[in-house]
Amino acid sequence: GKYKHFAFSELVSTFGCCEKKLGMIIGNFTPGKDKNIVLLKLDELTSLFHEFGHALHFFLSEAKLFGQSGTHVVADFVEVPSRVFEQWPKDKEILKFLSDHIIEHTPLSDEIVGKIIASQGVTRAMSAQRQIMLSDIALEMFDDIFIPFDALYGKHSKDLSLSNFRDENESRKLCSFGHLVNGLYGPKYYSYLWAEVFALGILAKIK
């Protein structure tokens, strides 16, 4: 089937060989009317920066041990570089620098950039709550006690103020929760939110 989201994949690693590293970012962008012009949505730009963080972590890593290199590091840190880079499209100067009007070739105005940045905080608390809920589900899913998917989702969603998303319980959300079964995260899905804590701390030091 079609690959539905964004990811970075290693193609050639330098461990055990003398070849140069090779990797690629896989993603689905909104197609443009002209084959040479693609107008990225903000969430697509953020995803691209996220995966670029993984790519840099891989290409710039010079660790001697495989388990300390790039995306092979421990789960508590593997998302930190990507979470750092996904913050840049939220920066006023970066967003203006990257933007370009398709006809007039001018950057976004300060007013529009300000509104974009302000809008990102509207559902931030709800997004954090949802990440916590999914992290709890992932941890409990790999416990010794089996609980059906729907019951598990219903149990944890009741603890959050997600009144606008009650219908999610009927959408079999867990059946599309790929991080549970892709062999990389499993019960360690919490690392996404945990990595953001580190990422924001790093940005506070370098900005």
CSV table of C-alpha atoms in Angstrom, one decimal, residues 22-180:
chain,number,residue,atom,x,y,z
A,22,LEU,CA,23.3,7.1,1.9
A,23,GLY,CA,19.8,7.8,3.2
A,24,MET,CA,16.5,9.3,2.0
A,25,ILE,CA,13.5,11.2,3.3
A,26,ILE,CA,10.2,9.7,2.3
A,27,GLY,CA,7.1,11.9,2.3
A,28,ASN,CA,3.8,12.8,0.7
A,29,PHE,CA,3.5,16.4,-0.3
A,30,THR,CA,0.4,18.2,-1.6
A,31,PRO,CA,0.8,18.0,-5.4
A,32,GLY,CA,0.9,21.3,-7.3
A,33,LYS,CA,-1.0,22.1,-10.5
A,34,ASP,CA,2.4,22.6,-12.2
A,35,LYS,CA,4.7,19.7,-12.0
A,36,ASN,CA,7.6,22.0,-11.2
A,37,ILE,CA,5.8,23.9,-8.4
A,38,VAL,CA,4.7,22.4,-5.1
A,39,LEU,CA,3.0,24.6,-2.5
A,40,LEU,CA,3.9,23.1,0.9
A,41,LYS,CA,1.4,23.3,3.8
A,42,LEU,CA,2.9,24.3,7.1
A,43,ASP,CA,2.5,20.8,8.6
A,44,GLU,CA,4.3,19.3,5.6
A,45,LEU,CA,7.1,21.8,6.1
A,46,THR,CA,7.3,20.9,9.8
A,47,SER,CA,7.4,17.2,8.9
A,48,LEU,CA,10.1,17.8,6.4
A,49,PHE,CA,12.2,19.6,9.0
A,50,HIS,CA,11.5,16.8,11.5
A,51,GLU,CA,12.8,14.1,9.1
A,52,PHE,CA,15.8,16.3,8.1
A,53,GLY,CA,16.8,16.3,11.8
A,54,HIS,CA,16.9,12.5,11.6
A,55,ALA,CA,18.9,12.7,8.4
A,56,LEU,CA,21.5,15.1,9.9
A,57,HIS,CA,21.7,12.9,13.0
A,58,PHE,CA,22.6,10.0,10.7
A,59,PHE,CA,24.9,11.7,8.3
A,60,LEU,CA,26.9,13.7,10.9
A,61,SER,CA,27.3,10.8,13.4
A,62,GLU,CA,30.8,9.6,13.9
A,63,ALA,CA,30.2,7.2,16.7
A,64,LYS,CA,32.3,4.0,16.8
A,65,LEU,CA,29.5,1.9,18.2
A,66,PHE,CA,26.5,1.1,16.0
A,67,GLY,CA,24.1,1.6,19.0
A,68,GLN,CA,25.4,5.1,19.6
A,69,SER,CA,25.1,6.2,16.0
A,70,GLY,CA,22.3,8.3,14.4
A,71,THR,CA,18.8,6.8,14.7
A,72,HIS,CA,20.1,3.7,16.5
A,73,VAL,CA,20.6,5.5,19.8
A,74,VAL,CA,18.3,4.8,22.8
A,75,ALA,CA,14.7,5.7,22.4
A,76,ASP,CA,14.8,8.5,25.0
A,77,PHE,CA,17.1,10.5,22.7
A,78,VAL,CA,16.4,9.2,19.1
A,79,GLU,CA,13.8,11.9,18.5
A,80,VAL,CA,15.7,14.8,20.0
A,81,PRO,CA,17.4,16.1,16.8
A,82,SER,CA,14.2,15.8,14.8
A,83,ARG,CA,12.2,17.6,17.5
A,84,VAL,CA,14.8,20.4,17.6
A,85,PHE,CA,14.6,20.9,13.8
A,86,GLU,CA,10.8,20.8,13.6
A,87,GLN,CA,10.8,23.9,15.8
A,88,TRP,CA,12.5,26.0,13.2
A,89,PRO,CA,9.4,26.5,11.0
A,90,LYS,CA,7.8,28.1,14.1
A,91,ASP,CA,10.5,30.8,14.1
A,92,LYS,CA,9.5,34.1,12.6
A,93,GLU,CA,12.8,34.8,10.8
A,94,ILE,CA,13.1,31.2,9.4
A,95,LEU,CA,9.4,31.2,8.3
A,96,LYS,CA,9.9,34.5,6.4
A,97,PHE,CA,13.1,33.3,4.9
A,98,LEU,CA,11.5,30.1,3.5
A,99,SER,CA,8.3,31.7,2.3
A,100,ASP,CA,7.9,33.0,-1.3
A,101,HIS,CA,4.7,34.2,-3.0
A,102,ILE,CA,4.1,32.1,-6.1
A,103,ILE,CA,3.5,35.2,-8.2
A,104,GLU,CA,5.0,38.2,-6.5
A,105,HIS,CA,8.0,36.3,-5.1
A,106,THR,CA,7.8,38.1,-1.8
A,107,PRO,CA,8.0,36.6,1.7
A,108,LEU,CA,5.1,36.4,4.1
A,109,SER,CA,4.3,39.6,5.9
A,110,ASP,CA,5.0,40.1,9.6
A,111,GLU,CA,1.3,40.1,10.3
A,112,ILE,CA,0.7,36.8,8.6
A,113,VAL,CA,3.8,35.2,10.1
A,114,GLY,CA,2.6,36.4,13.6
A,115,LYS,CA,-0.8,34.9,13.1
A,116,ILE,CA,0.7,31.6,11.9
A,117,ILE,CA,3.0,31.4,15.0
A,118,ALA,CA,0.1,32.4,17.3
A,119,SER,CA,-2.2,29.8,15.8
A,120,GLN,CA,0.2,27.0,16.7
A,121,GLY,CA,-0.5,27.5,20.4
A,122,VAL,CA,-4.3,27.2,20.1
A,123,THR,CA,-4.4,23.4,20.4
A,124,ARG,CA,-1.0,22.8,22.0
A,125,ALA,CA,-2.4,21.7,25.4
A,126,MET,CA,-4.8,19.3,23.7
A,127,SER,CA,-2.1,17.9,21.5
A,128,ALA,CA,0.1,17.3,24.6
A,129,GLN,CA,-2.8,15.6,26.3
A,130,ARG,CA,-3.3,13.3,23.3
A,131,GLN,CA,0.4,12.4,23.2
A,132,ILE,CA,0.3,11.5,26.9
A,133,MET,CA,-2.8,9.4,26.3
A,134,LEU,CA,-1.1,7.5,23.4
A,135,SER,CA,2.0,7.1,25.5
A,136,ASP,CA,0.0,5.6,28.3
A,137,ILE,CA,-1.8,3.3,25.9
A,138,ALA,CA,1.5,2.1,24.4
A,139,LEU,CA,3.0,1.3,27.8
A,140,GLU,CA,-0.1,-0.6,28.9
A,141,MET,CA,-0.4,-2.4,25.6
A,142,PHE,CA,2.8,-4.2,26.3
A,143,ASP,CA,1.9,-5.1,29.9
A,144,ASP,CA,1.3,-8.7,30.9
A,145,ILE,CA,-2.4,-8.1,31.2
A,146,PHE,CA,-4.3,-8.1,27.9
A,147,ILE,CA,-7.0,-5.5,27.3
A,148,PRO,CA,-8.9,-5.2,24.0
A,149,PHE,CA,-7.9,-2.2,21.8
A,150,ASP,CA,-11.2,-0.3,22.0
A,151,ALA,CA,-11.5,-0.8,25.8
A,152,LEU,CA,-7.9,0.5,26.3
A,153,TYR,CA,-8.5,3.5,24.1
A,154,GLY,CA,-11.8,4.2,25.9
A,155,LYS,CA,-10.2,3.9,29.3
A,156,HIS,CA,-7.5,6.5,28.7
A,157,SER,CA,-9.5,8.9,26.5
A,158,LYS,CA,-12.0,9.4,29.4
A,159,ASP,CA,-9.2,10.9,31.4
A,160,LEU,CA,-8.7,13.8,29.0
A,161,SER,CA,-10.9,16.8,28.0
A,162,LEU,CA,-11.3,15.5,24.5
A,163,SER,CA,-15.0,16.1,24.3
A,164,ASN,CA,-14.7,17.3,20.7
A,165,PHE,CA,-13.1,14.0,19.7
A,166,ARG,CA,-15.4,11.4,21.3
A,167,ASP,CA,-16.1,9.9,17.9
A,168,GLU,CA,-12.5,8.7,17.8
A,169,ASN,CA,-13.4,5.8,20.0
A,170,GLU,CA,-15.5,4.5,17.2
A,171,SER,CA,-12.8,5.0,14.5
A,172,ARG,CA,-10.6,2.1,15.6
A,173,LYS,CA,-7.8,4.6,16.1
A,174,LEU,CA,-5.4,2.0,17.5
A,175,CYS,CA,-5.6,0.0,14.3
A,176,SER,CA,-3.8,2.8,12.6
A,177,PHE,CA,-1.4,3.5,15.5
A,178,GLY,CA,1.6,2.2,13.5
A,179,HIS,CA,4.2,3.1,16.2
A,180,LEU,CA,2.8,0.3,18.3
